[in-house]
Structures are given as structure tokens and as C-alpha cells.
Amino acid sequence: MYAPAICRTEGDVSDGVLKFSPNSESSVETQKTCGGFSETYAALCDYNGIGCKEEVQWDVDTIYHSQDNREFNLLDFSHLDSRDLAVMVASMAYNTWFTKLYCKDMRIGSEVVEQVLHTVSKSSSLEELTLENAGLKSDFPQKMATALSENPASVIHSLNLAHNPLDNQGTGASETLCVVSLSQALCSSDDYTNSLLHLDLSKNPGILSGEDNMYLFLAQTNCLVHLDLSGTDCAVDSLFGALLRGCCADLSYLNLSKNCFSHRKVRETLPVFRQFFSSAFSLTHVNLSSMKLPLDTLRALFLGLSSNPHITDLHLDISGCELRSAGAGVLQELFPRVACIGTLDISDNGLDGDLLGVIPAFSRHPSLKHLLLGKNFNIKGRVLHDILQKLVQLVQDEECALQSLSLADSRLRSRGTVMVNALGSNACLRKVDLSGNSLEDAGAKMLSKALQINTTLRSVMWDRNNTTATGFQDVARGLEHNFTLQYMPIPLSDVTQAYRSAPEKIDQALTKVGYLGVLCLISISHMFSQKQALRLHQGLVTSTAEQVMERLCVRVHQQVCVLRGSEEGKELQAARQVLKEARNSRALYPSLCELVHVLSVDGPVRQKLDFLAGELTKAADKELQVIVDSMVSLCRELCPMSSSAAERLNPPLSSISERVSIPRSTIRTALMERAAQDINRALEEVKLSVVSYLTNSIVDQILQELYTTHKALVLPHAHYLSLPVSQSLDLAGKYDTIAIQKRSARTRRIRPVSTRLSKLT
């Protein structure tokens, strides 16, 4: 079916449209909601003969605006037709509000793709483009390259074209040519080498199978921070030459998983490979998983990292690399020398019995905080028992820095209860994943006992352990007596299986287990800023009034333009003044909110809490000193001889009261974070109501003034408009109704019913 062009050329735009366009100097509103997206969308719908969807305008003007969301997500409108989506994307071409266009796991038609390319070629504000698993054709990279080359004002710094398998109709040569075109477009301008921060071409098999495609761009000095080429069939060893030349300075995230090494060239590229990892300045995440990692390459990796003084807390994922016994030997020998790794994932490497030698290499490692060992326990009997004992010793060591441990999908069965039982007295782990180990009810009982005495765990993952209703009740009892655990997701797999046989017991247990989910939601809600709350309230309550005001402003402005040649009377002066105040009122709500924020940053409440924190710290220290002195006196009374001997120790027993105190940060945190949150929440509610009252009062008055002004301009000067007086009265009466109903303009607007849903009813 033929679809007419979505966008009109500049020559086709009438003077009337230009006069009141968002970018026009004569425009009444200098800043429309979301950059005037709804107005542009409505105009393009009218031009193309497509019904304007009110739900689209409502979502943008209310939800996107209230959340200050600059990412236009096509998934929000996936229920609409392809042509509707195309018009929405076309509306972004000249929009300065939205900086991101997002689409994932949704196939988009050729009309939408065409408008995406048009937006890329025209937009001066689009910074991030994500079209992941969107069904793009093999010629898209070449078209994308053309669009980029046509836009010298492009500010795109993030490009995600992941998981778009090339169309089967294209040949390998044409696919490579398309990627070369995109590479050349990126290389052709310093703007892209100096601005592109995020590049994701993952899950596109064969797209980088050649030697010269994207390597051209990577070899140039660039500012890439995030690079994901996983599953692209690139030759990993050949890639590091380009990375060394162009990406050492800024690259932070590197994902090359699910690719391969060309084993014939491994020895030739080892020096470059090692040099990259010893020279990179900013690496925080490296993923080389799911590929056969040659032994020499693993050695070069650790040697390079061990000599790199620039990076810390690196996340290294070498899971599924078939390391086996030879790799275990390299880990045992070289890992203790690498001080920059904070997270290590070596799961699914067939280490099995070799873990006996590998686990001690993690002991007392200064920087290792997170360790993933799952799928490495394909052993039974005494060897498995010894390995688990080594793990227990590792996490029980007082100098152990580990904060999280994952043994997921290791099928430990009943012997795994040794590890579960050790969690009770463990003092370092904050997160543990024991899913997929078939620990059954015995493991659930051990977990229950551990939870009752553990005070450091914050997150526990427990599923696929063949836990029955009895086991869940045990876990629920443990959770009742644990006051520090923050996150334990409902084990859906085990719950589904157990619910069939004992639904009532499962309901009772989940009532207690599910309470953690409530706690988690509460903690998340604390991160919801008051600024977001103010914007949300503004978007829901005032957006309708703004739209009514905008329509009235346009009418008043039209009358002013018509009467510009007539005598400058009081009516025209009043009209200009009310238009100015209407324009200023758009900034009233955010300005009041900003004023509230500025005056509250270091207000009397915070100052008083600061003072109280210091006073409470002094009082706590004094109370501790009295208690400790009394305890020492009691020791001397009951055991005088031993107490006298203890006085000769260094430090002496009597000086203990001088060395005991509550950390000052503890009381300050309790006041400034917990108490202050409750106080600030109550204050913000009052502030919000005052801001809303002031804004609504001013807006109501402006609406009334606009109506009165419009009426005063229309009725005496109807002859200028060539309209009968009766028609002028009708026109004024239309806005009289709006002004009379100004209170309803402040009520919460109901979202329009979706077009498709309305057709079904």
C-alpha cells in the first residue's frame, strides 16, 4: 500500500503555520510541553490524513512530561498501527525535548524505519538510538551511514543495533559492505570519534566476520565508553590491535562474549592482547564468556591486569570458557597477583575437583568482593565435601573481603547444607545465591536457622531447590526473626511445584516471605525524589489548565495581530500584559519548586538535626563511660587479683572507657537519613500543597483575564474580523464556558481510551 510522505518540505508549509510554529519569535509560548510534541504530532496526522490519537498526546503531555522523561519508547505505543508509529517518530525530527529513541523486542515496519532514518538525518538533539531486536534489514547500516553523513549537527553518542539478524536475502558480501559503510561514516567525521560513547552491535552473527569493517573506526582515537560486540563472529585476537590504538583511554565496558579466537594467530597477537590490559585506563567491566579461551591468552590476560596501575574494582566474566584443569592451574598461579579485580565470574568452566586448589587462591585477596562459582561441581563424595569445606573456611576467614557468593545451578544436593549452615555465623557475605542446588527441605531448615542469627546478609536467592510447603514454612519462621535481610524474591519454580500439593501451607508461608518484597518496595520508594513528586503532581493536575490557557492565548494573540494597525488602546495594552503573564506562568510551578528545594537544602530543620546529632553523640559517649566504669569496678570487686594483673597489660584495663565510643556516623546516619526522611516527607507534602495552591490561584486568575480580554477585543472590533456580531458573541461564549469551568481544568485528567480498545467495545 502506498503511503504518502510523512514530513512536509519547508516550501509546503504555509505562512500561517510558520507564524505560530514553536520556533517562531511571534509564538505566544516560548516553551511548550515536551517541546511541542503533541502539536507537531497533530499537524503531521492532519497532513497525512491519519486520525490523531488523543492517548498519544495524553501520554506525552502527562506521563512523559511529569517524569521528565526524555526517552521516547515505541513499546509504550506497540498496540497502535505502523503508520501511527511512523508519524510519532517523524514528530521527533525537529523536537528538542526528546534525546533518546528506544525500541526493543518489537519488529518495526519499513514506514517506521524510514522515519527513524529521517530523524537521524535531521535531528540536532537525538543523543541515543536503540533499535534492539527490531527486525532491521541487511541494508539498514548503509542507510544509517547515509543519514549520519547528511546531518552535520548530529549529537548521537549512543548507538544500539543489537540482535538484528541480517535478512536472509542478502549475501555475505553485501552485509559486509553495509557495515563498512557505517564504519566509514563514523570515521569520516571527527564529530563521531569525539562524541560516540556507546556502541552496541551485539547478537548480529556475521556482521563483523571480516577483517576490515568496524576495526577501522575502533583503531582511530575515539571516546568510546561502552562497546558490545558479543555474538558478532568477530576474531577477538585480531580486534585487540584496534582497541589498543584507539580505545585505551576511555573504554569502560567491553563485551566480546560468544565470539572466537583464531587459534592460528593467538601467539602473534598475545603481546598486543597483554599490552591492552596493562594499558587501559578506565576498564570496569570485561566480558570474555562463552568462548574457548586459550591457555596462553588467559595467562596474558592476568599478567596484563597485574601490571595495570590505573584500574580498580574490575568486573571480569570468563564463564563458560572451558578452562578445566589447565585453566585452574593458571588461576591458582596468577590470580593472587591481580589486585584490580573486584568481581570474578568463573562459573561453568568444568573446574570440578580442581577447585580444591583454586579456592585457596581467593583467600585473603585484597580486592575480590564478588565471586561466582556455579556449574563447577560435577563431582560427588569426599572430594565435594572437601571443596565445600574449603569454601566455608574462605568465607569464615576474618580477613575475607568477599561480599557476595554465587553457587547457582551447581546441584550440590544434601552436601550443600554444609555451606548453608555456615551462613549463620558468617560475618562478611551480604549476598548469596543458592538457587538450582536441589537442597530440598533439609537445606531450607538450615537456611531458616542461619537467618535467625545472621545479621549481615542483605540478599538471598533461593529457588529450584525442590523445596516443599514444609520447607517454605521453615524459611518463613526464619524470616520472622531476621531484621536485616532486605531482598529475597519469591522462588517461583519451587512455589509452583509445591502449591499443587499444599496450597494452604504455601499461602501462609508466602504471606511471611512476601513481606520482604514490601520492604524492598519501601526502600525503593525512598529513592523517589521530591522533585519527581512535584513534576508528577504538576503533570497530572495542571496540564489541562495549560492547554486551555494555550488555546486562549492563541485567540488573544490573533486579535492583537488583527488590531495592530488600529489605535493603541487600553484593551491592547492589557492584552499584551496578560499574554506576558500567561507566558511567565509556564515557569511559575517549576520556579516555585526550585525555590522550595533551594531554601530546604540547608534550612532550620537540617541545622537543628546537625546540632542534635552532635549532642546525642556526646550523651551516648557519656552514658557508655558511666556503664563501662561501673563494669570495670564490678570486675575488680569480684576478681581483684586478676583485675590487678590486667592493669599491667597494654593498654591497661582501667583505660577501656577512654577507648570505647559509638561511631559518630551511626547517630548522624540515624538522624539525617531515617528521622530526616520522615520529617522531610511531611514537610514536602505541605510544601507541595502550597505550591499547587499558589499556582492554581494564579492560573485561574490568568484564565479569567484571558477570557475577559478576548471578549473585550472581539466585541467592539467585530468589523475588523468581517464577522457578524452574533458570530463574535458565539465565539466569545465558547471561551466563556471554558472560563466558567476553570475549576474542572485543574482536576486530574483521565487517560483517553485506546483506539483499539474502543473498537472492541
Coordinates of C-alpha atoms in Angstrom, one line a residue, residues 132-409:
E132 CA 17.4 -3.8 19.6
N133 CA 15.8 -6.9 18.1
A134 CA 13.7 -4.6 15.9
G135 CA 13.8 -6.8 12.7
L136 CA 16.1 -4.4 10.8
K137 CA 17.1 -5.4 7.2
S138 CA 20.6 -6.0 6.0
D139 CA 20.7 -2.6 4.2
F140 CA 20.0 -0.6 7.4
P141 CA 23.6 0.0 8.3
Q142 CA 24.3 1.5 4.9
K143 CA 21.2 3.7 5.1
M144 CA 22.1 4.7 8.6
A145 CA 25.6 5.7 7.4
T146 CA 23.9 7.9 4.7
A147 CA 21.6 9.5 7.3
L148 CA 24.6 10.2 9.6
S149 CA 26.6 11.8 6.8
E150 CA 23.7 14.1 5.9
N151 CA 23.5 15.6 9.4
P152 CA 26.5 17.7 10.4
A153 CA 24.6 18.7 13.6
S154 CA 24.1 15.2 14.8
V155 CA 24.8 14.7 18.5
I156 CA 24.3 10.9 18.7
H157 CA 26.6 9.4 21.2
S158 CA 24.9 6.0 21.8
L159 CA 24.0 3.6 19.1
N160 CA 22.4 0.2 19.9
L161 CA 21.6 -2.1 16.9
A162 CA 21.9 -5.4 18.8
H163 CA 20.1 -8.6 17.9
N164 CA 19.0 -7.7 14.4
P165 CA 19.9 -10.9 12.4
L166 CA 20.5 -9.8 8.8
D167 CA 17.9 -10.5 6.2
N168 CA 18.5 -13.9 4.6
Q169 CA 18.0 -12.4 1.2
G170 CA 21.3 -10.5 1.5
T171 CA 24.6 -12.1 0.6
G172 CA 27.6 -12.1 2.9
A173 CA 29.4 -9.6 0.7
S174 CA 26.5 -7.1 0.8
E175 CA 26.2 -7.4 4.5
T176 CA 29.9 -6.7 5.0
L177 CA 29.6 -3.7 2.6
C178 CA 26.8 -2.2 4.7
V179 CA 28.8 -2.4 7.9
V180 CA 31.8 -1.0 6.1
S181 CA 29.6 2.0 5.0
L182 CA 28.6 2.6 8.6
S183 CA 32.2 2.3 9.7
Q184 CA 33.3 4.8 7.1
A185 CA 30.5 7.2 8.1
L186 CA 31.7 7.1 11.7
C187 CA 35.3 7.5 10.6
S188 CA 34.6 10.3 8.2
S189 CA 34.0 13.0 10.8
D190 CA 35.8 13.9 13.9
D191 CA 32.4 14.7 15.5
Y192 CA 31.6 10.9 15.8
T193 CA 35.1 9.9 17.0
N194 CA 34.8 12.7 19.6
S195 CA 31.2 12.1 20.6
L196 CA 30.2 8.4 20.2
L197 CA 30.2 6.9 23.7
H198 CA 28.0 3.8 23.4
L199 CA 28.2 1.3 20.5
D200 CA 26.2 -2.0 20.6
L201 CA 26.2 -4.3 17.6
S202 CA 25.7 -7.5 19.6
K203 CA 23.8 -10.6 18.6
N204 CA 24.3 -9.9 14.9
P205 CA 26.1 -13.1 13.7
G206 CA 28.4 -12.5 10.8
I207 CA 28.3 -8.7 10.9
L208 CA 31.9 -8.4 11.9
S209 CA 33.3 -11.6 10.4
G210 CA 35.6 -9.7 8.1
E211 CA 39.0 -8.1 8.9
D212 CA 38.4 -4.5 8.0
N213 CA 34.9 -3.5 8.8
M214 CA 34.3 -1.8 12.2
Y215 CA 38.0 -2.2 13.1
L216 CA 38.7 1.0 11.0
F217 CA 36.7 3.1 13.4
L218 CA 37.9 1.4 16.6
A219 CA 41.6 1.9 15.6
Q220 CA 41.1 5.6 15.4
T221 CA 41.5 7.6 18.6
N222 CA 37.9 7.8 20.0
C223 CA 36.0 8.3 23.2
L224 CA 34.0 5.1 23.3
V225 CA 33.0 4.2 26.8
H226 CA 30.7 1.2 26.1
L227 CA 31.4 -1.4 23.4
D228 CA 29.4 -4.5 22.9
L229 CA 30.3 -6.8 20.0
S230 CA 29.1 -10.1 21.6
G231 CA 27.8 -12.7 19.2
T232 CA 29.1 -11.0 16.0
D233 CA 31.6 -13.7 14.9
C234 CA 34.5 -11.2 15.2
A235 CA 38.0 -12.6 15.6
V236 CA 38.7 -11.5 19.2
D237 CA 42.5 -11.7 19.0
S238 CA 42.6 -9.6 15.8
L239 CA 40.3 -7.0 17.4
F240 CA 42.7 -6.0 20.3
G241 CA 45.2 -4.3 17.9
A242 CA 42.5 -1.8 17.0
L243 CA 41.4 -1.5 20.7
L244 CA 45.0 -0.8 21.8
R245 CA 45.4 2.0 19.2
G246 CA 42.0 3.7 19.7
C247 CA 40.2 2.7 22.9
C248 CA 42.7 2.6 25.7
A249 CA 41.9 6.0 27.2
D250 CA 38.1 5.9 27.8
L251 CA 36.7 2.4 27.3
S252 CA 35.0 1.2 30.4
Y253 CA 32.6 -1.6 29.3
L254 CA 33.9 -4.3 26.9
N255 CA 31.8 -7.3 25.9
L256 CA 33.2 -9.7 23.4
S257 CA 31.4 -12.9 24.6
K258 CA 30.2 -15.6 22.3
N259 CA 32.9 -14.9 19.7
C260 CA 36.1 -16.9 19.0
F261 CA 39.8 -16.8 18.8
S262 CA 41.5 -17.6 15.6
H263 CA 43.9 -20.0 17.1
R264 CA 46.4 -19.8 14.3
K265 CA 47.2 -16.2 15.2
V266 CA 47.0 -16.4 19.0
R267 CA 50.7 -16.4 19.6
E268 CA 51.2 -13.5 17.2
T269 CA 48.6 -11.3 19.0
L270 CA 49.5 -12.2 22.6
P271 CA 51.8 -9.2 23.1
V272 CA 49.1 -6.8 21.9
F273 CA 46.4 -8.6 24.0
R274 CA 48.5 -8.3 27.1
Q275 CA 49.5 -4.7 26.4
F276 CA 45.9 -3.6 26.1
F277 CA 45.0 -4.9 29.5
S278 CA 48.1 -3.4 31.0
S279 CA 47.5 0.0 29.4
A280 CA 43.7 0.5 29.6
F281 CA 42.9 3.5 31.9
S282 CA 39.2 3.1 32.6
L283 CA 38.1 -0.5 32.3
T284 CA 35.4 -1.5 34.8
H285 CA 33.7 -4.5 33.0
V286 CA 35.2 -7.1 30.7
N287 CA 33.2 -10.0 29.4
L288 CA 35.0 -12.8 27.5
S289 CA 32.5 -15.5 28.4
S290 CA 31.1 -18.4 26.3
M291 CA 34.2 -18.9 24.1
K292 CA 37.1 -21.3 24.2
L293 CA 39.8 -19.2 25.9
P294 CA 43.3 -20.4 25.0
L295 CA 45.6 -21.1 28.0
D296 CA 48.2 -18.6 26.8
T297 CA 45.5 -15.9 26.4
L298 CA 44.3 -16.5 29.9
R299 CA 47.8 -16.1 31.2
A300 CA 48.4 -12.9 29.1
L301 CA 45.1 -11.5 30.5
F302 CA 46.1 -12.0 34.1
L303 CA 49.7 -10.8 33.5
G304 CA 48.4 -7.6 31.8
L305 CA 45.9 -6.8 34.5
S306 CA 48.5 -7.5 37.3
S307 CA 50.8 -4.8 35.8
N308 CA 48.0 -2.2 35.2
P309 CA 48.2 0.6 37.9
H310 CA 45.2 2.5 36.5
I311 CA 42.1 0.4 37.1
T312 CA 40.4 -0.9 40.2
D313 CA 37.3 -2.9 41.1
L314 CA 37.1 -4.6 37.6
H315 CA 34.3 -7.0 36.8
L316 CA 35.8 -9.9 34.9
D317 CA 33.5 -12.5 33.3
I318 CA 35.3 -15.6 31.9
S319 CA 32.4 -18.0 32.5
G320 CA 31.9 -20.8 30.0
C321 CA 35.4 -20.6 28.7
E322 CA 36.3 -24.3 29.0
L323 CA 39.2 -23.6 31.4
R324 CA 39.2 -27.1 33.1
S325 CA 42.4 -28.3 34.8
A326 CA 44.8 -26.3 32.8
G327 CA 42.9 -23.1 33.4
A328 CA 42.6 -23.9 37.1
G329 CA 46.4 -24.1 37.2
V330 CA 46.7 -20.6 35.8
L331 CA 44.1 -19.2 38.2
Q332 CA 45.9 -20.8 41.1
E333 CA 49.3 -19.4 40.0
L334 CA 48.4 -15.9 38.7
F335 CA 45.2 -14.7 40.3
P336 CA 46.7 -13.8 43.7
R337 CA 48.9 -11.3 41.8
V338 CA 46.0 -9.4 40.2
A339 CA 44.9 -6.7 42.7
C340 CA 42.4 -4.9 40.4
I341 CA 39.6 -7.5 40.1
G342 CA 36.6 -6.8 42.3
T343 CA 34.2 -9.3 40.6
L344 CA 35.2 -12.6 39.1
D345 CA 32.8 -14.9 37.3
I346 CA 34.4 -18.3 36.5
S347 CA 31.2 -20.4 36.5
D348 CA 30.6 -23.2 34.1
N349 CA 34.3 -23.9 33.4
G350 CA 34.5 -27.6 34.3
L351 CA 36.8 -26.9 37.2
D352 CA 35.2 -29.6 39.4
G353 CA 37.8 -31.3 41.5
D354 CA 40.4 -28.7 40.6
L355 CA 38.5 -26.2 42.9
L356 CA 40.5 -27.7 45.8
G357 CA 43.5 -25.8 44.5
V358 CA 41.7 -22.8 43.1
I359 CA 39.6 -21.7 46.2
P360 CA 42.7 -21.0 48.3
A361 CA 43.9 -18.6 45.6
F362 CA 40.9 -16.4 46.6
S363 CA 41.8 -16.4 50.3
R364 CA 42.6 -13.0 51.7
H365 CA 42.5 -11.4 48.2
P366 CA 42.5 -7.7 48.9
S367 CA 40.0 -6.6 46.3
L368 CA 37.8 -9.6 45.4
K369 CA 34.3 -8.8 46.6
H370 CA 32.1 -10.8 44.4
L371 CA 32.7 -14.4 43.3
L372 CA 30.6 -16.6 41.0
L373 CA 31.4 -20.3 41.0
G374 CA 28.3 -22.0 39.8
K375 CA 28.2 -25.0 37.5
N376 CA 31.7 -26.2 38.5
F377 CA 30.7 -29.0 40.9
N378 CA 30.2 -32.1 38.7
I379 CA 31.7 -34.3 41.4
K380 CA 30.5 -36.4 44.3
G381 CA 31.5 -38.0 47.5
R382 CA 34.5 -36.9 49.6
V383 CA 36.0 -34.5 47.1
L384 CA 32.8 -32.4 47.0
H385 CA 32.8 -32.4 50.8
D386 CA 36.4 -31.2 50.9
I387 CA 35.7 -28.4 48.4
L388 CA 32.7 -27.2 50.3
Q389 CA 34.8 -27.2 53.5
K390 CA 37.4 -25.0 51.7
L391 CA 34.6 -22.6 50.8
V392 CA 33.4 -22.5 54.4
Q393 CA 36.9 -21.7 55.5
L394 CA 37.2 -19.0 52.8
V395 CA 34.1 -17.1 53.9
Q396 CA 34.7 -17.6 57.6
D397 CA 38.2 -16.1 57.5
E398 CA 38.1 -12.8 59.4
E399 CA 40.2 -11.1 56.7
C400 CA 37.9 -12.3 53.8
A401 CA 36.8 -9.3 51.7
L402 CA 34.0 -11.3 49.9
Q403 CA 30.6 -9.6 49.9
S404 CA 28.7 -12.0 47.6
L405 CA 29.0 -15.6 46.6
S406 CA 27.0 -17.4 43.9
L407 CA 26.8 -21.2 43.7
A408 CA 23.8 -21.2 41.4
D409 CA 23.0 -24.3 39.4

